[in-house]
PDB file of C-alpha atoms in Angstrom:
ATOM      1  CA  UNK A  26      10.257 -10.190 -10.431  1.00  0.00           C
ATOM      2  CA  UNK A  27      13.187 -11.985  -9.198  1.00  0.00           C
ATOM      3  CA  UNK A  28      14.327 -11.573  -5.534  1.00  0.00           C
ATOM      4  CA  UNK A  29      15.978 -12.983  -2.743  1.00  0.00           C
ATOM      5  CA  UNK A  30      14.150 -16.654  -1.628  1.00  0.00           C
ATOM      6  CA  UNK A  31      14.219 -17.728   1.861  1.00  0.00           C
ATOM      7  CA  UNK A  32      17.450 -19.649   1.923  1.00  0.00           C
ATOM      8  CA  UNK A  33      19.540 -16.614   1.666  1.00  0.00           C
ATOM      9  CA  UNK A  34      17.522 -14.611   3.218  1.00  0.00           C
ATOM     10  CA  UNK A  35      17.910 -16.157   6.302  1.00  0.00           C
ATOM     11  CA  UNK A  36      21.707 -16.868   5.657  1.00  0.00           C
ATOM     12  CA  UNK A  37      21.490 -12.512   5.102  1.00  0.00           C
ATOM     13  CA  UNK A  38      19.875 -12.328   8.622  1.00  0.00           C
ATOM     14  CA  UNK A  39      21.493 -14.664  10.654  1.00  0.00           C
ATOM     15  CA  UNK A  40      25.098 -12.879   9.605  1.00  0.00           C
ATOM     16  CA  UNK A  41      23.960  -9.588  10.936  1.00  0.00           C
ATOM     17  CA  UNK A  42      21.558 -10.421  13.246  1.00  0.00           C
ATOM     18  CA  UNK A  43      22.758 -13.710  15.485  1.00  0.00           C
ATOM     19  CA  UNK A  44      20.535 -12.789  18.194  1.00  0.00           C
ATOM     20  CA  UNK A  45      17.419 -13.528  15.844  1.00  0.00           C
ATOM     21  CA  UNK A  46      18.420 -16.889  15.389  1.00  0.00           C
ATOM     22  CA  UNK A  47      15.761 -17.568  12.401  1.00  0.00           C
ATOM     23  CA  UNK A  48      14.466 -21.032  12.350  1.00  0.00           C
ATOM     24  CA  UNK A  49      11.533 -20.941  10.187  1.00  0.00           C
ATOM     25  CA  UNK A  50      11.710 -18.263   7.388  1.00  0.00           C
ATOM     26  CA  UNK A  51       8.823 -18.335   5.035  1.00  0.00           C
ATOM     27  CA  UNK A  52       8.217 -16.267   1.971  1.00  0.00           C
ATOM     28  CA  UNK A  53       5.358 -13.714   2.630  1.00  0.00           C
ATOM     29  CA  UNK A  54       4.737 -11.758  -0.068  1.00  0.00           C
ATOM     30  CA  UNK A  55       6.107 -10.049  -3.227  1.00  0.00           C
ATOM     31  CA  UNK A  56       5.616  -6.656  -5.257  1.00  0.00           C
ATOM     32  CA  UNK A  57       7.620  -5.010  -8.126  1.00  0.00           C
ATOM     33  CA  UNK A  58       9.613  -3.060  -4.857  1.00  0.00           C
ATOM     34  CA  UNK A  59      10.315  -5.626  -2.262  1.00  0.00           C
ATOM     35  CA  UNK A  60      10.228  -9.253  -1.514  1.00  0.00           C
ATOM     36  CA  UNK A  61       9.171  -9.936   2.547  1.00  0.00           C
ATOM     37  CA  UNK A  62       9.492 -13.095   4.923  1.00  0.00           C
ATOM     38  CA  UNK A  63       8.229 -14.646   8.124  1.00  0.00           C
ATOM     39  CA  UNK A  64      10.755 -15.281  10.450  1.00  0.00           C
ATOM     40  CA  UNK A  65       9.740 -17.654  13.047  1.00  0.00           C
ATOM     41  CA  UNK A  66       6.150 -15.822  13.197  1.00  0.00           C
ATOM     42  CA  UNK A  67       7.662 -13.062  15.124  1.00  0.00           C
ATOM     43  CA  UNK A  68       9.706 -11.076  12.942  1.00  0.00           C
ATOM     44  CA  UNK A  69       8.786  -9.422   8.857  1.00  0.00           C
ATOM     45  CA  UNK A  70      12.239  -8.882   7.029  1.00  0.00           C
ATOM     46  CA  UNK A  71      11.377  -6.552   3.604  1.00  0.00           C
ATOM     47  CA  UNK A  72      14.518  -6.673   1.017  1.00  0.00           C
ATOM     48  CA  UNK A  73      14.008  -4.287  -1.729  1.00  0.00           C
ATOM     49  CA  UNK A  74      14.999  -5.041  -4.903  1.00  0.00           C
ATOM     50  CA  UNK A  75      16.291  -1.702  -6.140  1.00  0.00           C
ATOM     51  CA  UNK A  76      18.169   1.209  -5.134  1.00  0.00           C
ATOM     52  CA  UNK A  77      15.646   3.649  -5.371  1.00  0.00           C
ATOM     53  CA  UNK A  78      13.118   1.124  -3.450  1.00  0.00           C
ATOM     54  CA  UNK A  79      15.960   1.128  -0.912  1.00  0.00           C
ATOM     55  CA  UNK A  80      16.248   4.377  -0.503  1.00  0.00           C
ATOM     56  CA  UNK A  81      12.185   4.143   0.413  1.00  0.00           C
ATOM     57  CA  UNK A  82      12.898   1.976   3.265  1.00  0.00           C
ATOM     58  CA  UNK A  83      15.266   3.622   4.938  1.00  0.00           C
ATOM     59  CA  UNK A  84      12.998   6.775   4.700  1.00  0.00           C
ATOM     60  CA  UNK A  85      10.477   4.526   6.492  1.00  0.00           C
ATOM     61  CA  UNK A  86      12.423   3.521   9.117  1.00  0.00           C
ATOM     62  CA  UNK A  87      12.895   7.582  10.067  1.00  0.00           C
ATOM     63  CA  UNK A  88       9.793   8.250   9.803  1.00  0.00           C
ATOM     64  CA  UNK A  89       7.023   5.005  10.883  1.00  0.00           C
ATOM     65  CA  UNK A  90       8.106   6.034  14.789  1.00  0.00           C
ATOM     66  CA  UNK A  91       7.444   9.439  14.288  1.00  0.00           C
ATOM     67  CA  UNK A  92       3.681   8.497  12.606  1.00  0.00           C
ATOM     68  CA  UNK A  93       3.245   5.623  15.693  1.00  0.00           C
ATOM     69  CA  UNK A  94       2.889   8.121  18.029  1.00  0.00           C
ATOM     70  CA  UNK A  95      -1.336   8.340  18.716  1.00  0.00           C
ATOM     71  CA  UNK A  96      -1.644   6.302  15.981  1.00  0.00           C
ATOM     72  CA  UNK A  97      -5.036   4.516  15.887  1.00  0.00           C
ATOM     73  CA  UNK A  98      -3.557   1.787  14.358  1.00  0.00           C
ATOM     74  CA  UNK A  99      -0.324   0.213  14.395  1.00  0.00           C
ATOM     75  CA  UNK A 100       2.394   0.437  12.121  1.00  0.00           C
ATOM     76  CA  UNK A 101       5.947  -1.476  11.299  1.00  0.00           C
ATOM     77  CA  UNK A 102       8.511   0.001  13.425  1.00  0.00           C
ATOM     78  CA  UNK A 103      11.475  -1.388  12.370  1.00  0.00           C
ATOM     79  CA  UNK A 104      13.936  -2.922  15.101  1.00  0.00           C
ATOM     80  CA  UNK A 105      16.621  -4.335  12.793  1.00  0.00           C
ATOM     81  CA  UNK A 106      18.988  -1.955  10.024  1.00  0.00           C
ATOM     82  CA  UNK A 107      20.682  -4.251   7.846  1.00  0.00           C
ATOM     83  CA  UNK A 108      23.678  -2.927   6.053  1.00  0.00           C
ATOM     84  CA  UNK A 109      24.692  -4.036   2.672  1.00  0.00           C
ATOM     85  CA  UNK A 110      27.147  -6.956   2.232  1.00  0.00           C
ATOM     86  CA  UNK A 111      28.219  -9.748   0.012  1.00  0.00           C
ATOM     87  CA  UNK A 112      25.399 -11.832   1.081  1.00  0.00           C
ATOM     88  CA  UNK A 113      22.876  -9.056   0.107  1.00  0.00           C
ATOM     89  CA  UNK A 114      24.076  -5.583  -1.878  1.00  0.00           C
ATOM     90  CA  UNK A 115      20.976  -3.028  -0.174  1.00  0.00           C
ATOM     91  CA  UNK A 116      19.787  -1.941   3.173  1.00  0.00           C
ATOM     92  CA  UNK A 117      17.131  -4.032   4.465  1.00  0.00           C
ATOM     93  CA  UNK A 118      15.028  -4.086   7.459  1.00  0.00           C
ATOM     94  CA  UNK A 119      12.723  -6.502  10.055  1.00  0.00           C
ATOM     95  CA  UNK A 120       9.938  -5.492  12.003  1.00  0.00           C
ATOM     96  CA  UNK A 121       7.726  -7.339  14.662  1.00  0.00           C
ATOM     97  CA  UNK A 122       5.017  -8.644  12.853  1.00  0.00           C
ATOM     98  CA  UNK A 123       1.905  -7.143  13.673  1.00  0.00           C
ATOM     99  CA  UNK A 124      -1.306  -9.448  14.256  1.00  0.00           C
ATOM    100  CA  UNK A 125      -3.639 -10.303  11.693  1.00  0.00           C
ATOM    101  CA  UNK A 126      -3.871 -11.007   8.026  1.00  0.00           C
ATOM    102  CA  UNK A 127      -4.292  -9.315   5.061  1.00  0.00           C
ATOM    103  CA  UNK A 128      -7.638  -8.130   4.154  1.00  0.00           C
ATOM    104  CA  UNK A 129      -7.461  -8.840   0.340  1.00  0.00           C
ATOM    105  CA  UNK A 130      -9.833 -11.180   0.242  1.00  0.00           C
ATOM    106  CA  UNK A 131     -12.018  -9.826   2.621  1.00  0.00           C
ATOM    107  CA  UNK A 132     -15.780  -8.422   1.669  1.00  0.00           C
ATOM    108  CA  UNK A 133     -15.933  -5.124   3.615  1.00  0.00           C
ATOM    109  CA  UNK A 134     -19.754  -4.650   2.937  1.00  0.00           C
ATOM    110  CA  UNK A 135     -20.997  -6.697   5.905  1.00  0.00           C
ATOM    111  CA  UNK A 136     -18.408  -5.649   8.593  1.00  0.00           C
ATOM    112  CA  UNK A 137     -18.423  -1.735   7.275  1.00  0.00           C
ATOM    113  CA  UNK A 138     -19.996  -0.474  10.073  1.00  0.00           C
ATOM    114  CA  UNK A 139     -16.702  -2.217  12.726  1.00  0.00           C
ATOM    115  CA  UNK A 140     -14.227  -1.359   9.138  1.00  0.00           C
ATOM    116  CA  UNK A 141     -15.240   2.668   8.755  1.00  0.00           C
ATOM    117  CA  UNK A 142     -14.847   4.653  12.174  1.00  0.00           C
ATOM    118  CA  UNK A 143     -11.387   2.923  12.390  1.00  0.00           C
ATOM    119  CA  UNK A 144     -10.126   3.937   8.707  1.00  0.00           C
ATOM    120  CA  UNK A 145     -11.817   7.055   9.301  1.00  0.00           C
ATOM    121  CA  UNK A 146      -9.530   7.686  12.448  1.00  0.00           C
ATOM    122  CA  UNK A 147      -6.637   6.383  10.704  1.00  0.00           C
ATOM    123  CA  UNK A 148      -6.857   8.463   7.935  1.00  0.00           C
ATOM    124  CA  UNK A 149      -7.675  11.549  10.022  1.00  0.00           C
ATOM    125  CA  UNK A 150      -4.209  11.245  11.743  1.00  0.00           C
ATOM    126  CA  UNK A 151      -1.897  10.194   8.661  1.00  0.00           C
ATOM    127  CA  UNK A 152      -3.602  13.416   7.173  1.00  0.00           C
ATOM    128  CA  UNK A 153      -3.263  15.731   9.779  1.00  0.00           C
ATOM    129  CA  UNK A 154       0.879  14.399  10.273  1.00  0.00           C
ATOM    130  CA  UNK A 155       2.826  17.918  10.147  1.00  0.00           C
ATOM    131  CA  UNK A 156       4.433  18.501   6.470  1.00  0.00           C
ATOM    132  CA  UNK A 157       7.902  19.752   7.998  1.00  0.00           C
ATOM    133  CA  UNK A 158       8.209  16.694  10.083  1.00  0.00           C
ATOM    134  CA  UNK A 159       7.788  14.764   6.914  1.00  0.00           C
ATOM    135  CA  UNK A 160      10.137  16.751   4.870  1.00  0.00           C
ATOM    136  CA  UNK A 161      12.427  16.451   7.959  1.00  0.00           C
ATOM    137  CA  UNK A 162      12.883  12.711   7.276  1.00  0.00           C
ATOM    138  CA  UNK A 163      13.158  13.100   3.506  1.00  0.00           C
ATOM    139  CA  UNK A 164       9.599  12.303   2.369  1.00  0.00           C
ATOM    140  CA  UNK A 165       9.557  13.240  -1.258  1.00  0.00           C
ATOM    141  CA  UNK A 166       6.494  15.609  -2.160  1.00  0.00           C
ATOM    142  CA  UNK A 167       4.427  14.629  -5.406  1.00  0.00           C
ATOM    143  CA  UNK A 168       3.994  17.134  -8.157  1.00  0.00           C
ATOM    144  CA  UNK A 169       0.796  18.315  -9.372  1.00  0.00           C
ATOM    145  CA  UNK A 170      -1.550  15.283 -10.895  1.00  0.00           C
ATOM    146  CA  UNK A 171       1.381  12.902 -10.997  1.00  0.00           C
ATOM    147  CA  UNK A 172      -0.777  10.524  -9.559  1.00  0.00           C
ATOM    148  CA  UNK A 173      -3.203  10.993 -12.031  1.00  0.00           C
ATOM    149  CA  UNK A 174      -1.265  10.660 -15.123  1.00  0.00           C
ATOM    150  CA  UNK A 175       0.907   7.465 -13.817  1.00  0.00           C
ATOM    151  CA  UNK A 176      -2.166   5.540 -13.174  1.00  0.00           C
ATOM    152  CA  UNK A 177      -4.204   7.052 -16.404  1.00  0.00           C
ATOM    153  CA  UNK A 178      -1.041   5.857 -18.378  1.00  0.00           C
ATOM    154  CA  UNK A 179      -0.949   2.832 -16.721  1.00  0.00           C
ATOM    155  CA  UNK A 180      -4.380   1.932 -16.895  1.00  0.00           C
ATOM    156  CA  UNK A 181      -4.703   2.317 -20.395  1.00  0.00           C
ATOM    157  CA  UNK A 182      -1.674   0.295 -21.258  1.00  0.00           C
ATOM    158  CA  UNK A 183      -3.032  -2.404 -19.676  1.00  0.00           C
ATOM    159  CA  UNK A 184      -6.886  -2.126 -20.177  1.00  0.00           C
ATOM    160  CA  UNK A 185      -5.996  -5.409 -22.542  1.00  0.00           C
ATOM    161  CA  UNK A 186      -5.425  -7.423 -19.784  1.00  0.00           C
ATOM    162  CA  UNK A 187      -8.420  -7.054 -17.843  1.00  0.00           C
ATOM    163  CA  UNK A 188     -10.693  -7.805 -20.771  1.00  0.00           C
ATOM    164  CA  UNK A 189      -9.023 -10.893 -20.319  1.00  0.00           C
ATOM    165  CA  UNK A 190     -10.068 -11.931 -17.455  1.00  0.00           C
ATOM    166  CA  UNK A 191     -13.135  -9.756 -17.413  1.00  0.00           C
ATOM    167  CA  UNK A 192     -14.530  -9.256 -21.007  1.00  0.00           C
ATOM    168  CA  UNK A 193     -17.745  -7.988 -20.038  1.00  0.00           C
ATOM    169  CA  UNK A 194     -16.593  -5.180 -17.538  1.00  0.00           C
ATOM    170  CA  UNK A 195     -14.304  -3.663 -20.376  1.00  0.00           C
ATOM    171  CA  UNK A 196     -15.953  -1.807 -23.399  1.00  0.00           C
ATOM    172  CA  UNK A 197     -14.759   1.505 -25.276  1.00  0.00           C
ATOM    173  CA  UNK A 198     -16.880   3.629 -22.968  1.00  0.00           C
ATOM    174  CA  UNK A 199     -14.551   2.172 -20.340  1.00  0.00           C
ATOM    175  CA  UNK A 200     -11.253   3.445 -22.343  1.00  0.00           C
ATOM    176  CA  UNK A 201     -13.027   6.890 -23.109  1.00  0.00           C
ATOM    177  CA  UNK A 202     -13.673   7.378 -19.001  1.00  0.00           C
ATOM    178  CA  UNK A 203     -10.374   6.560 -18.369  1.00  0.00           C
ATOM    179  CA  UNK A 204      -8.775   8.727 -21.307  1.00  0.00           C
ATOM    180  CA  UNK A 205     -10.436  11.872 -19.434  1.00  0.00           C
ATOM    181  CA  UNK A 206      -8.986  11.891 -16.219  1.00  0.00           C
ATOM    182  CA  UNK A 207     -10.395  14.369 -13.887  1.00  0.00           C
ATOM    183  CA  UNK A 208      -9.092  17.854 -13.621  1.00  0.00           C
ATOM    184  CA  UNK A 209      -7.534  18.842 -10.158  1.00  0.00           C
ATOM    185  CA  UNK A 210      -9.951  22.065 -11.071  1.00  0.00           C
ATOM    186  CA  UNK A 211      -8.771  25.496 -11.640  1.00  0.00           C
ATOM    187  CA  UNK A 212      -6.647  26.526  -9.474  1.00  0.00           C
ATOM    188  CA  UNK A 213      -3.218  25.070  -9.422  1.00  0.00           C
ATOM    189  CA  UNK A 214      -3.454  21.887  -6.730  1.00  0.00           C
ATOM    190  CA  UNK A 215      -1.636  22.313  -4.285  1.00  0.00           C
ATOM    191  CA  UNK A 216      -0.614  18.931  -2.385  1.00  0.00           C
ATOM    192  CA  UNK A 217      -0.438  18.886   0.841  1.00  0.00           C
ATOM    193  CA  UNK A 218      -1.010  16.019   3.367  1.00  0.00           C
ATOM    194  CA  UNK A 219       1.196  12.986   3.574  1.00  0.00           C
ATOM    195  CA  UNK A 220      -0.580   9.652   2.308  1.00  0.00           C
ATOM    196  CA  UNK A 221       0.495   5.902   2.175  1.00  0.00           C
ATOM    197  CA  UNK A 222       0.380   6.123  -1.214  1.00  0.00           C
ATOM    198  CA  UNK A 223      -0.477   2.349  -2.114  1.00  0.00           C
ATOM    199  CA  UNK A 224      -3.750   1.858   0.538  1.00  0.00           C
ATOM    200  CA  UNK A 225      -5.954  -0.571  -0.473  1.00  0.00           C
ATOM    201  CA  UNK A 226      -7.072  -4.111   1.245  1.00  0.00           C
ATOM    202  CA  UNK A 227      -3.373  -5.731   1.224  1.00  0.00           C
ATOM    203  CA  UNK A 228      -2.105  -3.379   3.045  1.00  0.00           C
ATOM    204  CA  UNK A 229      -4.467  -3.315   6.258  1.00  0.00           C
ATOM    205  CA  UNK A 230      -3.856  -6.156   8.593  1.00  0.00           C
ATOM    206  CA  UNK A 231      -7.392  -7.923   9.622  1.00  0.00           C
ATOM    207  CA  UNK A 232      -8.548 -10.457  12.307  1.00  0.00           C
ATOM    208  CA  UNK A 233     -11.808 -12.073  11.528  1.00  0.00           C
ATOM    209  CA  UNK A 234     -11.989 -13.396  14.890  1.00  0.00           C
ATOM    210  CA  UNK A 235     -12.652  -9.959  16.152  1.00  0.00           C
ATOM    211  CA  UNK A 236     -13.825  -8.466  12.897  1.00  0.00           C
ATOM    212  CA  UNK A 237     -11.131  -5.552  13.552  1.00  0.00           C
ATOM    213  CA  UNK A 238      -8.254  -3.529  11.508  1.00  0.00           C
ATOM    214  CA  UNK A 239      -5.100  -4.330  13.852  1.00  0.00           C
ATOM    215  CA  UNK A 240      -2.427  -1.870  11.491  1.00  0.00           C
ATOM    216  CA  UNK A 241      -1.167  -0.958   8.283  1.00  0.00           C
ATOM    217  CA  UNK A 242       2.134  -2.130   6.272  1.00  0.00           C
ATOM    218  CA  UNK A 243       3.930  -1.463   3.587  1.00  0.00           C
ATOM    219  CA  UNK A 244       5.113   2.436   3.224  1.00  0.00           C
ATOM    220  CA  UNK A 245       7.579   1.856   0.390  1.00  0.00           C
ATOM    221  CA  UNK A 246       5.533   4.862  -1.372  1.00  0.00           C
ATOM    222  CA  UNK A 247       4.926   7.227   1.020  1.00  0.00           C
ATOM    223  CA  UNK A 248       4.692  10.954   0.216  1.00  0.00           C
ATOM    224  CA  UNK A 249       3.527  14.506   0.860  1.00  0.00           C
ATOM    225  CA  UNK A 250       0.759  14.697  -1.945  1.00  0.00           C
ATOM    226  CA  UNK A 251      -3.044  14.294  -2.481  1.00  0.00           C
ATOM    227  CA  UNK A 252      -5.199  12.857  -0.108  1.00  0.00           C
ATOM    228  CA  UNK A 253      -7.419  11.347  -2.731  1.00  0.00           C
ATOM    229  CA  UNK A 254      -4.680   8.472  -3.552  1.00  0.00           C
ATOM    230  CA  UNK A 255      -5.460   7.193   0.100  1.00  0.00           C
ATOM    231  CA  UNK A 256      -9.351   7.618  -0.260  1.00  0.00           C
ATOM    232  CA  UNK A 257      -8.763   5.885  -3.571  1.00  0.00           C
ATOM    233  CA  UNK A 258      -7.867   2.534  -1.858  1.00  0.00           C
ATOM    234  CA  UNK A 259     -11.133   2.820   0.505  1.00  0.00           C
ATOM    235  CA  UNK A 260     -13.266   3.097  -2.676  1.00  0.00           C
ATOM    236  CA  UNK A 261     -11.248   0.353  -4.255  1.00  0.00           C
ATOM    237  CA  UNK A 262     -11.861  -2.371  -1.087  1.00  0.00           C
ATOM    238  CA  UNK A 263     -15.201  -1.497  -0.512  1.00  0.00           C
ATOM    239  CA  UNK A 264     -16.797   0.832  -3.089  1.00  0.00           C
ATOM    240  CA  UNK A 265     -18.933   4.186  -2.380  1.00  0.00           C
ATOM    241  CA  UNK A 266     -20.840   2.683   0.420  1.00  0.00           C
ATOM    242  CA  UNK A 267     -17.790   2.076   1.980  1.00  0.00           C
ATOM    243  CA  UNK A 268     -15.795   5.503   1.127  1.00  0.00           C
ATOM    244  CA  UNK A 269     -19.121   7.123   2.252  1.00  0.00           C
ATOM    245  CA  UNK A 270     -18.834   5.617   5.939  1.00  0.00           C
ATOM    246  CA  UNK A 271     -15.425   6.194   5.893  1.00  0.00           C
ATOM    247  CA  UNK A 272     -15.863  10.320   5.346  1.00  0.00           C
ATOM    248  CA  UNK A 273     -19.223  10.463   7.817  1.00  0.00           C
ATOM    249  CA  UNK A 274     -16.330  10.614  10.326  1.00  0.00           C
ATOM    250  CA  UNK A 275     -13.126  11.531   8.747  1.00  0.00           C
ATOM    251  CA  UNK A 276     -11.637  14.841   9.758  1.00  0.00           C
ATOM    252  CA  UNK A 277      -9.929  15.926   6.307  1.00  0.00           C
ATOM    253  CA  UNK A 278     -11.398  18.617   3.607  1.00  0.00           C
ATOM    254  CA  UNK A 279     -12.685  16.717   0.908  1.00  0.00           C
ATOM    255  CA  UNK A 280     -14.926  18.302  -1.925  1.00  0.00           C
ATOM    256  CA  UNK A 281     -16.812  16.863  -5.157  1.00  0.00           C
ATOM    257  CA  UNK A 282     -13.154  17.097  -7.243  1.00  0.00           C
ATOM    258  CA  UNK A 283     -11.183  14.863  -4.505  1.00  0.00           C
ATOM    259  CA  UNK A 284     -14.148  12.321  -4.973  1.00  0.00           C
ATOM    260  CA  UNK A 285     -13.712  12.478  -8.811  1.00  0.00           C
ATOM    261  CA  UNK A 286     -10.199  11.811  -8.604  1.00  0.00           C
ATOM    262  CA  UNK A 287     -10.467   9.419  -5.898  1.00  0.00           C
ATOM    263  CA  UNK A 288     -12.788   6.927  -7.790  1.00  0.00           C
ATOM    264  CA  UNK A 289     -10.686   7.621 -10.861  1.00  0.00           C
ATOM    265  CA  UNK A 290      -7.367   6.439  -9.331  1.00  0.00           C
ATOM    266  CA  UNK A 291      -9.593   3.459  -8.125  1.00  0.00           C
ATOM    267  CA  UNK A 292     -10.228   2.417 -11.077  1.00  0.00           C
ATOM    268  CA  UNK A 293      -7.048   2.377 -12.661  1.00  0.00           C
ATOM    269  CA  UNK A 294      -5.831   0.628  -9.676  1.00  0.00           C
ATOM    270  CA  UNK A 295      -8.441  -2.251 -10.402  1.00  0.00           C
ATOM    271  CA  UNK A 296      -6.596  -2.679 -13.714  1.00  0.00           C
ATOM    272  CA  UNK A 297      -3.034  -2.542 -12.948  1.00  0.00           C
ATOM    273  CA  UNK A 298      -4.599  -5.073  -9.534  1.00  0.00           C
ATOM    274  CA  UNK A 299      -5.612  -7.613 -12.136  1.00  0.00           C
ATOM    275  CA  UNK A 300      -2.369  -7.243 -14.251  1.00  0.00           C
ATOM    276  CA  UNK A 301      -0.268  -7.765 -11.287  1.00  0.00           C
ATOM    277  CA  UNK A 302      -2.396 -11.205 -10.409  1.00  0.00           C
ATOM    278  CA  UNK A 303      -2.068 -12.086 -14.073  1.00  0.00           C
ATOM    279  CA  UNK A 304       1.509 -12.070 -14.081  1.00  0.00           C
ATOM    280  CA  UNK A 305       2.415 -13.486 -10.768  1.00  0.00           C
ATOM    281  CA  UNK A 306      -0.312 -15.841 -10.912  1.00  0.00           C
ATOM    282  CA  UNK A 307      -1.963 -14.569  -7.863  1.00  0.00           C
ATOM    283  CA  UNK A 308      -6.125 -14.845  -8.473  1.00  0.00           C
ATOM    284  CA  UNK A 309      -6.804 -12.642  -4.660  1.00  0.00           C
ATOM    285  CA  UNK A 310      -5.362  -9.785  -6.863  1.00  0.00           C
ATOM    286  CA  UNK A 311      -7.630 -10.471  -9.910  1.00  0.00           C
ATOM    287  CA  UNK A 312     -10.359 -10.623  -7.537  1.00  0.00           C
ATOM    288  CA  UNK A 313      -9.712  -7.430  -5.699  1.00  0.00           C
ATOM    289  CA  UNK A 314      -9.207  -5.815  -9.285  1.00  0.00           C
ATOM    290  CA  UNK A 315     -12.178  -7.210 -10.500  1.00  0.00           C
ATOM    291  CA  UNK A 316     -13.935  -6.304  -7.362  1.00  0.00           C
ATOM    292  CA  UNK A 317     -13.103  -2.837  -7.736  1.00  0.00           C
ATOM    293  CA  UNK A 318     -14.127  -2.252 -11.304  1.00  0.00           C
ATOM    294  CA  UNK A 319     -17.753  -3.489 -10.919  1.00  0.00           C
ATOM    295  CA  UNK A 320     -17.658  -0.752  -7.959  1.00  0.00           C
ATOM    296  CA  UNK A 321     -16.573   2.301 -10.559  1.00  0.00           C
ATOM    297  CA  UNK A 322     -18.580   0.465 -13.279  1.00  0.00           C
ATOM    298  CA  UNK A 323     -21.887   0.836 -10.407  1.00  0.00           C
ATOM    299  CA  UNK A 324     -21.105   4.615  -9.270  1.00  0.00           C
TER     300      UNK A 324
END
């Protein structure tokens, strides 16, 4: 997962952006998409590390104002456009860093009751966001179980993995659950609310000082789809106790088949979590992965 390091990414910044005049720039984080840095504890600049991942980001930047407004929680709203050049061949953008930290690591059982009316409000408007306002900015719209079979085909290609690290979660009745993904039910599924698409406990900014959710990041896979991939990453932080107090208060339609699939996609997201920690050597991620399985092993 080679990307740009923090020498030329300030170098990349500093030619388009003099104003920013970035003294400190530390690496922040990495994914298969993008590779992100801390300038100066003000700014996040996200270089993505494909076309197609760029092509995300700029779809972002159209539509993360448009999403801000009445938000309950914050989100990036990007203030710099960078343009490609020698220095750097893709878009690329910078944000004011919003407060907090990740919540990876964090146990959501004992602050659930502080953690659930906010997600539930969160989730509420991201769910509610009109579809032609979305389609206006070029969100793309997911076909019908796509979600499903990516992470089913994911999950059991790397099922391996996690017995690993966590022989006595994985058995064959674990393969034959995830070999039967649930059905979207009868009638064709129609998607039809825009999600995050990649929720989970990364991507919600915490401060333990106040015990409190202060925004959201990284939209690289937004979409107009099914709201169960979102739910999925409630269930995956903090299991069905969580996801419970979460939906005492959330405002979307959600019936016994959207639970199904939600705790399915959870599942498979524990795996490809601990695969991902595995092979950038990051244990939070095995954790979290971990953490999740024992929640769909408990259900």
């Amino acid at each position: 997962m080679s990307g740009i390091d923090a020498e030329q990414a300030r170098n990349v910044i500093q030619a388009q952006f003099p104003t920013v005049r970035p003294g400190r720039v530390q690496w922040l984080g990495e994914g298969y998409d993008s590779t992100a840095f801390d300038v100066d504890n003000v700014w996040v600049f996200r270089f993505p590390k494909r076309r197609d991942v760029e092509r995300q980001l700029l779809m972002e930047m159209r539509l993360l104002p448009l999403l801000a407004s009445d938000s309950p929680l914050p989100v990036p709203l990007y203030r710099f456009n960078g343009m490609p050049s020698r220095l750097f061949p893709r878009h690329f953008g910078g944000y004011r860093k919003l407060a907090g930290v990740p919540a990876i690591g964090l146990d959501a059982d004992p602050v659930r009751d502080r953690l659930a009316p906010k997600l539930a409000s969160f989730l509420s408007h991201l769910h509610a966001f009109p579809l032609g306002h979305a389609a206006d900015q070029g969100i793309p719209r997911l076909g019908r179980d796509s979600a499903i079979v990516e992470a089913r085909t994911e999950a059991l290609e790397d099922i391996g993995t996690v017995a690993r690290v966590a022989p006595d979660l994985i058995a064959d009745a674990w393969i034959e659950a995830l070999a039967e993904a649930p059905a979207s039910g009868n009638e064709p599924y129609v998607s039809d609310n825009l999600v995050h698409g990649d929720l989970a406990a990364e991507h919600f900014m915490y401060d333990s000082a106040t015990a409190s959710l202060c925004g959201v990041i990284d939209w690289s896979d937004v979409a107009i789809g099914d709201p169960a991939v979102d739910l999925a990453g409630v269930f995956h932080w903090g299991g069905a106790r969580l996801l419970d107090a979460v939906l005492s208060s959330y405002r979307g339609a959600v019936d016994d088949a959207t639970l199904a699939r939600a705790r399915y996609l959870a599942a498979c997201r524990g795996i490809a979590d601990v695969r991902f920690g595995i092979e950038t050597d990051r244990a939070e991620y095995v954790a979290a992965g971990v953490r999740a399985l024992d929640f769909s092993a408990a259900r």
